[in-house]
Short mmCIF file of C-alpha atoms (C1' of nucleotides) and ligand atoms in Angstrom, two decimals:
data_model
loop_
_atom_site.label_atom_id
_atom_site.label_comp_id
_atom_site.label_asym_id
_atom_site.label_seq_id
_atom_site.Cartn_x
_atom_site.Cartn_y
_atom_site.Cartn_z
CA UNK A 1 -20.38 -70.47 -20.80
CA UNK A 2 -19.11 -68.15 -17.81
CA UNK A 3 -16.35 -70.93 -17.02
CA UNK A 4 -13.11 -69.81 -16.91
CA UNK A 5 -11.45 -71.12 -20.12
CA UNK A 6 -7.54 -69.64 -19.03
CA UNK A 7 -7.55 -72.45 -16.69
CA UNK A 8 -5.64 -74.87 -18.93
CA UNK A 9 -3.32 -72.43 -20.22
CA UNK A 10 -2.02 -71.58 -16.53
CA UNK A 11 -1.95 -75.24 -15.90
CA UNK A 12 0.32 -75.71 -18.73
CA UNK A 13 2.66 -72.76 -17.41
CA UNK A 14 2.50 -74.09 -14.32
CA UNK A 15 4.05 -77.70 -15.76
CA UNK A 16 6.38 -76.30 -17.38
CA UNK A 17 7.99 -73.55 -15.14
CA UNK A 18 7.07 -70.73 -17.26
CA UNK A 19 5.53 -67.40 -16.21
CA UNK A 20 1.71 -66.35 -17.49
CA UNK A 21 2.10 -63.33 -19.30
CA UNK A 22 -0.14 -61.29 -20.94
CA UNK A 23 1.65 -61.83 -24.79
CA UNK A 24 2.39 -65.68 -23.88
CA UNK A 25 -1.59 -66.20 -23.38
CA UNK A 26 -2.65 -64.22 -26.47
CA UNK A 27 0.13 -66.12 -28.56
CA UNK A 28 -1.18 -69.33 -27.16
CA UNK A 29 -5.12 -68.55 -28.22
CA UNK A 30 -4.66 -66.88 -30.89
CA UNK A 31 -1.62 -70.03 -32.63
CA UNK A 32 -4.70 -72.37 -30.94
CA UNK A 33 -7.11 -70.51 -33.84
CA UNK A 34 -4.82 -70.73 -36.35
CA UNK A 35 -5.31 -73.48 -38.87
CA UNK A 36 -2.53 -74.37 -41.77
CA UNK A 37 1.74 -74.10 -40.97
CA UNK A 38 2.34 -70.43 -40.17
CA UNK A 39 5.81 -69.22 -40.37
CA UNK A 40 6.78 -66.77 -36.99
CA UNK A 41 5.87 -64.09 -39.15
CA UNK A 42 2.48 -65.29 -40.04
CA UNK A 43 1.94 -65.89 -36.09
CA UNK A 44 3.59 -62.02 -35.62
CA UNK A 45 1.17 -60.20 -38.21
CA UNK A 46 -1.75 -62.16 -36.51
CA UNK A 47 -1.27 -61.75 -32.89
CA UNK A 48 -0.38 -58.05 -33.28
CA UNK A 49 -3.66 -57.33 -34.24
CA UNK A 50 -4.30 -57.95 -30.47
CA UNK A 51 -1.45 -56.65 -28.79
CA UNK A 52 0.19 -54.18 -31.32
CA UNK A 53 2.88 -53.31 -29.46
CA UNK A 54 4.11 -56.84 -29.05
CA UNK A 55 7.84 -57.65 -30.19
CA UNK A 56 8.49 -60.12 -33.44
CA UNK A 57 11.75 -61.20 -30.76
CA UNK A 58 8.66 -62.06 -28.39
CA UNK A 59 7.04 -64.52 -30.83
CA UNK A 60 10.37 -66.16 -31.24
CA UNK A 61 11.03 -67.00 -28.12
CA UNK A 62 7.69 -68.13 -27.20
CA UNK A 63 7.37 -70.47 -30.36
CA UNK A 64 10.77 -72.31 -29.44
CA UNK A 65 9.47 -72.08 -25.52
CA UNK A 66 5.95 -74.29 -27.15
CA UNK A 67 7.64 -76.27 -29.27
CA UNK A 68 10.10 -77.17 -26.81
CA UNK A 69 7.71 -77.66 -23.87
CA UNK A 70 5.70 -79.94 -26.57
CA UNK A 71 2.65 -77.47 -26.68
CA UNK A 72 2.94 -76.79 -30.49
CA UNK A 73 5.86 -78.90 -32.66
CA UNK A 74 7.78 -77.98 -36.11
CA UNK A 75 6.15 -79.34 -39.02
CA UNK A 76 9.42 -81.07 -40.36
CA UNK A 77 12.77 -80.06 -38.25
CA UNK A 78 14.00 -76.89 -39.80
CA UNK A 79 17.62 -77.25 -40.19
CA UNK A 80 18.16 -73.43 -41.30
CA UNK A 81 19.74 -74.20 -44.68
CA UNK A 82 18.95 -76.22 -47.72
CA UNK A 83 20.86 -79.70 -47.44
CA UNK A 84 21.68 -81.30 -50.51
CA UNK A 85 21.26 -85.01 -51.31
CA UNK A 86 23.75 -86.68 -53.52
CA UNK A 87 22.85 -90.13 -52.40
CA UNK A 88 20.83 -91.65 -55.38
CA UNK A 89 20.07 -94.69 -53.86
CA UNK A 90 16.20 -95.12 -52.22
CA UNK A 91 16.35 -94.66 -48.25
CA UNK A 92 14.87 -92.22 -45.74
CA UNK A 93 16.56 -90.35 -43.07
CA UNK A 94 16.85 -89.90 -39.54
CA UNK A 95 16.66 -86.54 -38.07
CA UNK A 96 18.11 -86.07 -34.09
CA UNK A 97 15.27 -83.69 -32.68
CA UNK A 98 18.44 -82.38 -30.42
CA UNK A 99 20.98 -81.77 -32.30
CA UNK A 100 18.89 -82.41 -35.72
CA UNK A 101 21.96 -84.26 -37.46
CA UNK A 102 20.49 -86.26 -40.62
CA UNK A 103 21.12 -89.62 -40.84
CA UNK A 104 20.43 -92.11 -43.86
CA UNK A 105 18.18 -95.49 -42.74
CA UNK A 106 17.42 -97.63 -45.99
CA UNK A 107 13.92 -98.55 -46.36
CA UNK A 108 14.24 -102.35 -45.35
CA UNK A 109 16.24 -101.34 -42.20
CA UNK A 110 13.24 -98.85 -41.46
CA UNK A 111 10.51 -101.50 -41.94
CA UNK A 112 7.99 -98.60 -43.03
CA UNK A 113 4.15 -99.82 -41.81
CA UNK A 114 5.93 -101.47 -38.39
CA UNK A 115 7.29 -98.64 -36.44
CA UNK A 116 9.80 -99.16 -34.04
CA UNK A 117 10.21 -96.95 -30.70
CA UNK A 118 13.85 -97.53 -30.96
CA UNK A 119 15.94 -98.09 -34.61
CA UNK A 120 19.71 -100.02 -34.48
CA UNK A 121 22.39 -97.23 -33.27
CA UNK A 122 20.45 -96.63 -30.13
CA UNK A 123 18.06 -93.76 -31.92
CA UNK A 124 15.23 -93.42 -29.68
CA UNK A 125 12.50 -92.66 -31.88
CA UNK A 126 9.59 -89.83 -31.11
CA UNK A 127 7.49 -89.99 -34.25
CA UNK A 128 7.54 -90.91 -38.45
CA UNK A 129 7.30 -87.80 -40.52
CA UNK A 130 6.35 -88.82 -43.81
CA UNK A 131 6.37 -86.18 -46.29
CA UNK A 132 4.71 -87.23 -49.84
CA UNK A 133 6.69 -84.74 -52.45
CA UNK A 134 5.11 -84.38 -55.44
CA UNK A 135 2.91 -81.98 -57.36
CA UNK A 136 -0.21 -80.80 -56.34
CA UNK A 137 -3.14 -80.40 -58.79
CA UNK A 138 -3.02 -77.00 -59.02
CA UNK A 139 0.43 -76.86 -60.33
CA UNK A 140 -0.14 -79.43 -62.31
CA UNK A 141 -2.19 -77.32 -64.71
CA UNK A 142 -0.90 -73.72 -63.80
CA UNK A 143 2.66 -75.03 -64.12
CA UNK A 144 3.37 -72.12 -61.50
CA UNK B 1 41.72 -95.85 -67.56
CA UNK B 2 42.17 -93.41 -70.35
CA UNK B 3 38.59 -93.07 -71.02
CA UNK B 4 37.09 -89.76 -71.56
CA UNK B 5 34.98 -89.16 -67.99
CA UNK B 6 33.98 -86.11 -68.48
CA UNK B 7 31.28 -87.54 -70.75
CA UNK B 8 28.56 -88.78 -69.24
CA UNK B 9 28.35 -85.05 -67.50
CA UNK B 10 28.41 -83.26 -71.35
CA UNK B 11 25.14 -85.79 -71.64
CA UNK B 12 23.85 -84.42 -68.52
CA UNK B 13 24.01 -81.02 -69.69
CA UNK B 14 23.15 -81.53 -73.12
CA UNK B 15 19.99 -83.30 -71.63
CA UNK B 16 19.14 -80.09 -69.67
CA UNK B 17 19.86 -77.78 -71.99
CA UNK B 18 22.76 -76.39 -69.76
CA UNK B 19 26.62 -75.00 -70.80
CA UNK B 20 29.24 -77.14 -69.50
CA UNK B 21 31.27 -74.63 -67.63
CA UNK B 22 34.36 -75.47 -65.92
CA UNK B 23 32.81 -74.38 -62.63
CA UNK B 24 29.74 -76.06 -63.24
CA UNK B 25 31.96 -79.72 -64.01
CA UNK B 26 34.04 -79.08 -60.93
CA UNK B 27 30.95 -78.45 -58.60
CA UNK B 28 29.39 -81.70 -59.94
CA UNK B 29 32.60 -83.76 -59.42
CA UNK B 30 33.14 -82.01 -55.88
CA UNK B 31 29.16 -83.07 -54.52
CA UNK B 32 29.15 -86.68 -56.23
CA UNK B 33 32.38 -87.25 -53.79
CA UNK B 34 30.44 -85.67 -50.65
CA UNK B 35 28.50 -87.88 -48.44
CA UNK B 36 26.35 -86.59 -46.26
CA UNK B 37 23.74 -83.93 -46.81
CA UNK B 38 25.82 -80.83 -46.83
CA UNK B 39 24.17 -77.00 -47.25
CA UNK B 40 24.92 -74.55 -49.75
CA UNK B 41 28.39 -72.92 -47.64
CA UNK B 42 29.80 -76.44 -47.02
CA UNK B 43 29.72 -77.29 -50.61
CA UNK B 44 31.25 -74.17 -51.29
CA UNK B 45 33.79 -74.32 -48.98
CA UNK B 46 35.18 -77.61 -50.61
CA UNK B 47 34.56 -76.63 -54.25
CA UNK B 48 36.81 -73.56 -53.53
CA UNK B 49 39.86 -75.40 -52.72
CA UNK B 50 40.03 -76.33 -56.47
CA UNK B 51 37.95 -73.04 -57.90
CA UNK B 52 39.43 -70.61 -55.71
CA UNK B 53 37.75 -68.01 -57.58
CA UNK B 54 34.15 -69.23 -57.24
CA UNK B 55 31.42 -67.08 -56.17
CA UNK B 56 28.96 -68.51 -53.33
CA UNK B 57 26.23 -67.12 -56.30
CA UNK B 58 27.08 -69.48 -58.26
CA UNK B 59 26.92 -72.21 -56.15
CA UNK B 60 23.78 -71.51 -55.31
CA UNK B 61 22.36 -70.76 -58.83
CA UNK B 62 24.22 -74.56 -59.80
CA UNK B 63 22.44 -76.53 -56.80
CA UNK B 64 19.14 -75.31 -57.99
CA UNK B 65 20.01 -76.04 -61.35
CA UNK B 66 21.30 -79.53 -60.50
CA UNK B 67 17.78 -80.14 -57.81
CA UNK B 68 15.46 -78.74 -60.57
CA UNK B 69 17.41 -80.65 -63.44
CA UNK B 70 16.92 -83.89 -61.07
CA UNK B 71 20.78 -84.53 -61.06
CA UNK B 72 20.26 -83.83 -56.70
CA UNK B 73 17.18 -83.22 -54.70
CA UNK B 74 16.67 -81.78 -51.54
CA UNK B 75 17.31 -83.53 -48.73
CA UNK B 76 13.17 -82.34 -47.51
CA UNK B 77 11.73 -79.48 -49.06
CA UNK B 78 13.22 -77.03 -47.26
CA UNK B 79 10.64 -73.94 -46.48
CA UNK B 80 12.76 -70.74 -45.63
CA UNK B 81 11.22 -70.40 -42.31
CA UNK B 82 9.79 -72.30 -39.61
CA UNK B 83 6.93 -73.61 -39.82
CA UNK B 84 4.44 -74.60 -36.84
CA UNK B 85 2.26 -77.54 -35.91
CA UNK B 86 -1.06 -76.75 -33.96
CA UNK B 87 -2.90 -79.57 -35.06
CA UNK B 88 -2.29 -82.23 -32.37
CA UNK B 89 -4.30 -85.25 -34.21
CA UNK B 90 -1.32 -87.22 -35.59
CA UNK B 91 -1.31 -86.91 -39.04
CA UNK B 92 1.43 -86.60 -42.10
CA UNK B 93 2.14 -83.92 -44.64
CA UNK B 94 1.46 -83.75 -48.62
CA UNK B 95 4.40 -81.50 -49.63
CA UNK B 96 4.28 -79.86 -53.32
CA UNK B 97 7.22 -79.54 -55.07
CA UNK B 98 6.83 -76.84 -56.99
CA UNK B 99 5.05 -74.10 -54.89
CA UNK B 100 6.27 -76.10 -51.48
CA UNK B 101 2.45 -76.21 -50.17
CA UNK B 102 1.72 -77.71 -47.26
CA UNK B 103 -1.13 -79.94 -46.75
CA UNK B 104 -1.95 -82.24 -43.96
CA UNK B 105 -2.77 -85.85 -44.73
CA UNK B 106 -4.55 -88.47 -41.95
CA UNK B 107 -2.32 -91.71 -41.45
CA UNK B 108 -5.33 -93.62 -43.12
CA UNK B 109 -6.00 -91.58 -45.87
CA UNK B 110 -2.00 -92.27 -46.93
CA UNK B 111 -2.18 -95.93 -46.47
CA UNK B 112 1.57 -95.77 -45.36
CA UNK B 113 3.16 -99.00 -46.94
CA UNK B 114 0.95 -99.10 -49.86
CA UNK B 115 2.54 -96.01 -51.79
CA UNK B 116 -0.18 -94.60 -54.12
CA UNK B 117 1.24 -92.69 -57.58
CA UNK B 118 -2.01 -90.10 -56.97
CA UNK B 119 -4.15 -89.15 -53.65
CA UNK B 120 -6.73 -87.71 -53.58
CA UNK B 121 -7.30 -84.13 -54.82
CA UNK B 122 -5.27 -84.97 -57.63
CA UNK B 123 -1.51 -84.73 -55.86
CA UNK B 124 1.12 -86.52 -58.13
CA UNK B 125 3.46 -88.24 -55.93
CA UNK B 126 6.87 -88.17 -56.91
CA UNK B 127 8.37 -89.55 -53.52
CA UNK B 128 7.43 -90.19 -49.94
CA UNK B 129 10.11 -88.81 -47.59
CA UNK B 130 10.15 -90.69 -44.08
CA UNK B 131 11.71 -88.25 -41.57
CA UNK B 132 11.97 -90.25 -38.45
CA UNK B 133 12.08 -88.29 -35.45
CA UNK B 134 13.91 -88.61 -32.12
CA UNK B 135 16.87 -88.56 -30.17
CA UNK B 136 19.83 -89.84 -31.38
CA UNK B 137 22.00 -92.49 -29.15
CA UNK B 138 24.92 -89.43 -28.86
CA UNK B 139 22.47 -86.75 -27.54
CA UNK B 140 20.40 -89.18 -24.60
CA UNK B 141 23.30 -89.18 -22.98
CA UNK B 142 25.34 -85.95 -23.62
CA UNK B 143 21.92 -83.98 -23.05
CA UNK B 144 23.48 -81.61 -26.09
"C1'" DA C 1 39.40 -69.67 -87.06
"C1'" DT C 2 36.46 -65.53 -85.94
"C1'" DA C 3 32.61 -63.12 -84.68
"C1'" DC C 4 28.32 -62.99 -82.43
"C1'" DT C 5 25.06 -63.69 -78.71
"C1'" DA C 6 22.91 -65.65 -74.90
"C1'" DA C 7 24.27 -67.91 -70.87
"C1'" DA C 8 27.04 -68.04 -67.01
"C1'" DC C 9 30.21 -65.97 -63.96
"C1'" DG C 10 32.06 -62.95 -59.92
"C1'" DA C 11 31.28 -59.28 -56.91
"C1'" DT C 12 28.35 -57.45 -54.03
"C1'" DA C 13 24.04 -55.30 -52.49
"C1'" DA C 14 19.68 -56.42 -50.78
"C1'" DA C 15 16.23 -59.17 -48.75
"C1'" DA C 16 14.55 -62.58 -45.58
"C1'" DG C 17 14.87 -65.18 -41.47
"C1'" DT C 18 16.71 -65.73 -36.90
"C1'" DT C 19 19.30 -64.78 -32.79
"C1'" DA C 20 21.64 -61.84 -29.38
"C1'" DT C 21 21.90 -57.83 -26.52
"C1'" DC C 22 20.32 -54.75 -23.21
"C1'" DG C 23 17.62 -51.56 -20.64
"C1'" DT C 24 12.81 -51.60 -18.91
"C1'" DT C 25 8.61 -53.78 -17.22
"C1'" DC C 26 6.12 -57.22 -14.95
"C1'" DA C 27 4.70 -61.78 -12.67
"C1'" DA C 28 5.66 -64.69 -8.81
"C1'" DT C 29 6.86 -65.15 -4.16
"C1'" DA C 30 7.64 -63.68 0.42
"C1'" DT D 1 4.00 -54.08 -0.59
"C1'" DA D 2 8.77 -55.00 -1.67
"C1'" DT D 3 11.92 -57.87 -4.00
"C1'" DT D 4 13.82 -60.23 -7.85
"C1'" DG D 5 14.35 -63.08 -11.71
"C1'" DA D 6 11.79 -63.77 -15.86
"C1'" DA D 7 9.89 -61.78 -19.73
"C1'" DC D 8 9.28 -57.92 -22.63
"C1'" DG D 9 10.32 -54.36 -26.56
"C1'" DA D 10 13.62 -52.28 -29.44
"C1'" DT D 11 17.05 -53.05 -32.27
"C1'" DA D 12 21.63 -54.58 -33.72
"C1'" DA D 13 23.92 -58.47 -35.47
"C1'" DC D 14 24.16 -62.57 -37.86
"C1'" DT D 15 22.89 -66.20 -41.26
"C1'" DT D 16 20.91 -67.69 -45.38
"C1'" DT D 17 19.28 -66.71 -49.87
"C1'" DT D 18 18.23 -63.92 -53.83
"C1'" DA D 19 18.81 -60.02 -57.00
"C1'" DT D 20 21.58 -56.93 -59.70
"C1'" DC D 21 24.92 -55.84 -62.94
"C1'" DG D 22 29.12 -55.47 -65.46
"C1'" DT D 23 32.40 -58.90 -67.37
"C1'" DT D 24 33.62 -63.32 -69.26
"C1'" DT D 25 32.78 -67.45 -71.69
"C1'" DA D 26 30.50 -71.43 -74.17
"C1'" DG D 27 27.85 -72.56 -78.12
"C1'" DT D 28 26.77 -71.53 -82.74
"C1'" DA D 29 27.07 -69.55 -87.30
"C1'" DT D 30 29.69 -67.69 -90.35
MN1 MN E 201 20.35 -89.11 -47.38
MN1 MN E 202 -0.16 -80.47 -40.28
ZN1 ZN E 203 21.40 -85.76 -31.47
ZN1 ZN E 204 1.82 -76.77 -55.99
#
DNA sequence: ATACTAAACGATAAAAGTTATCGTTCAATA
DNA sequence: TATTGAACGATAACTTTTATCGTTTAGTAT
C-alpha cells in the first residue's frame, strides 16, 4: 500500500475551513486508533508519545474543533457539573446540543422504538442516547 | 394541618442509617421544591438563604448521600471529564453505576422498547436513560 | 438529665478538569 | 519568497469536586 492515506484527512480540513497541521493530523490518527471513551487527558498522554512537545491546551481545542465539525462526538453531552434530579416520576430528557439545557419529555410523549426527527416544542432532534444504568457484573461481585 | 411533616424524612434517615441534622432536613426540603435539574452551586445557593452558615462541603457530601441513598439520582451519570466518541457505527451506551464504566451496546443487541432487567455479560439494569439529542426550538433560530 | 462517641459540620486547602491569555511559530495564499 | 491569520506551546486563571481537620452535634447509654 504506497497510496497516500492523508488524503481524507486534508479533505476533511479542507470542508471544514481548518488548517492541516502537523499536531491536528497526529491527533486525528492516533483518536482514529483509539478504541473505548478517552477523556482529553487519555487522548494527551497518548498522542504525546508522538509529538512530546505537544500542548494539553492543543488537544482541547482540537477535540471541541472534531466534535464540533462532527468528526468525533461526546459520548453523552457533558454539562460540566453534576445535575441533580428531584423529579421521581418516570420520563427521559432532552438535552439542546447548543446550549445543552435539559429538558424533561415523559416516556409516552417520547414514543421510545418510533423516533421522531422533530419532538412538540419545535426540538429538532439529531440522535437518541440511551444510556442503560445499572451494575455491571463485575461490580456485582467485587462490590467495588 | 398540624401534622408532624418532618416525619416521613426521620423514616428516610432512619432507613439509611443517616443523623437527621438540621442542615441535612433543610437541604432535603430546599431540592424537593426545585424543579429542574440544578448542580451542586445552585442548590447551594438557595439552601443558603435559610442556612446561611452552610458549607458548599456539605452540600456536596448530602447530594451524594441523598443519590447513593436513592432519595435523588443523577440526572446521567455524570463522568468528571469529557469523554469522546470515535466509533461512528451508531450504537448506545451500557453505563455502570457504581464504577461509571462505559460500554458500548449495538441498537439490536438492546432491543430498545423491550427493556430487559439483564444483558448480556451479566449487566443489571437499573434504568435506561433516553438522552435525546438536538437543537432546541430557542437555539435554531438565535444560533446561541 | 448527663456524659460519651461517632457522625456531621464548617472552613479551607488541594486536586482535577477546562478555558483564557499571549507571545511565538507555521500553514495557506499571493 | 513574503505576508498574515491561524494554530501552537506555556502557563495562568477559573470551575468543579474532593480531602483534611478541628469543632460541633445527634444518637445512645448511663
Ligand atoms: Mn428530569
Ligand atoms: Mn461508544
Ligand atoms: Zn438550545
Ligand atoms: Zn461496574
Amino acid at each position: 500500500m504506497l497510496v497516500n492515506e492523508t488524503k481524507p484527512f486534508r479533505e476533511l480540513c479542507r470542508e471544514n475551513g481548518i488548517a492541516v497541521t502537523h499536531q491536528r493530523q497526529v491527533l486525528y490518527e492516533t483518536m482514529k486508533t483509539m478504541h473505548g471513551h478517552p477523556s482529553p487527558e487519555e487522548v494527551y498522554a497518548r498522542v504525546k508519545k508522538k509529538v512530546p512537545a505537544i500542548s494539553l491546551a492543543t488537544v482541547y481545542k482540537n477535540i471541541h474543533i472534531f466534535v464540533e465539525s462532527g468528526v468525533f462526538r461526546e459520548v453523552s453531552l457533558h454539562h460540566g457539573s453534576v445535575r441533580v434530579e428531584m423529579n421521581g416520576e418516570p420520563h427521559h430528557h432532552v438535552v439542546c446540543s447548543k446550549c445543552r439545557k435539559i429538558t424533561d419529555i415523559g416516556e409516552k410523549e417520547l414514543g421510545l422504538g418510533a423516533k421522531r426527527s422533530r419532538l412538540p416544542g419545535g426540538f429538532l432532534v439529531e440522535r437518541y442516547a440511551v444510556d442503560v444504568i445499572g451494575v455491571c457484573a463485575k461490580c456485582q461481585k467485587s462490590d467495588c
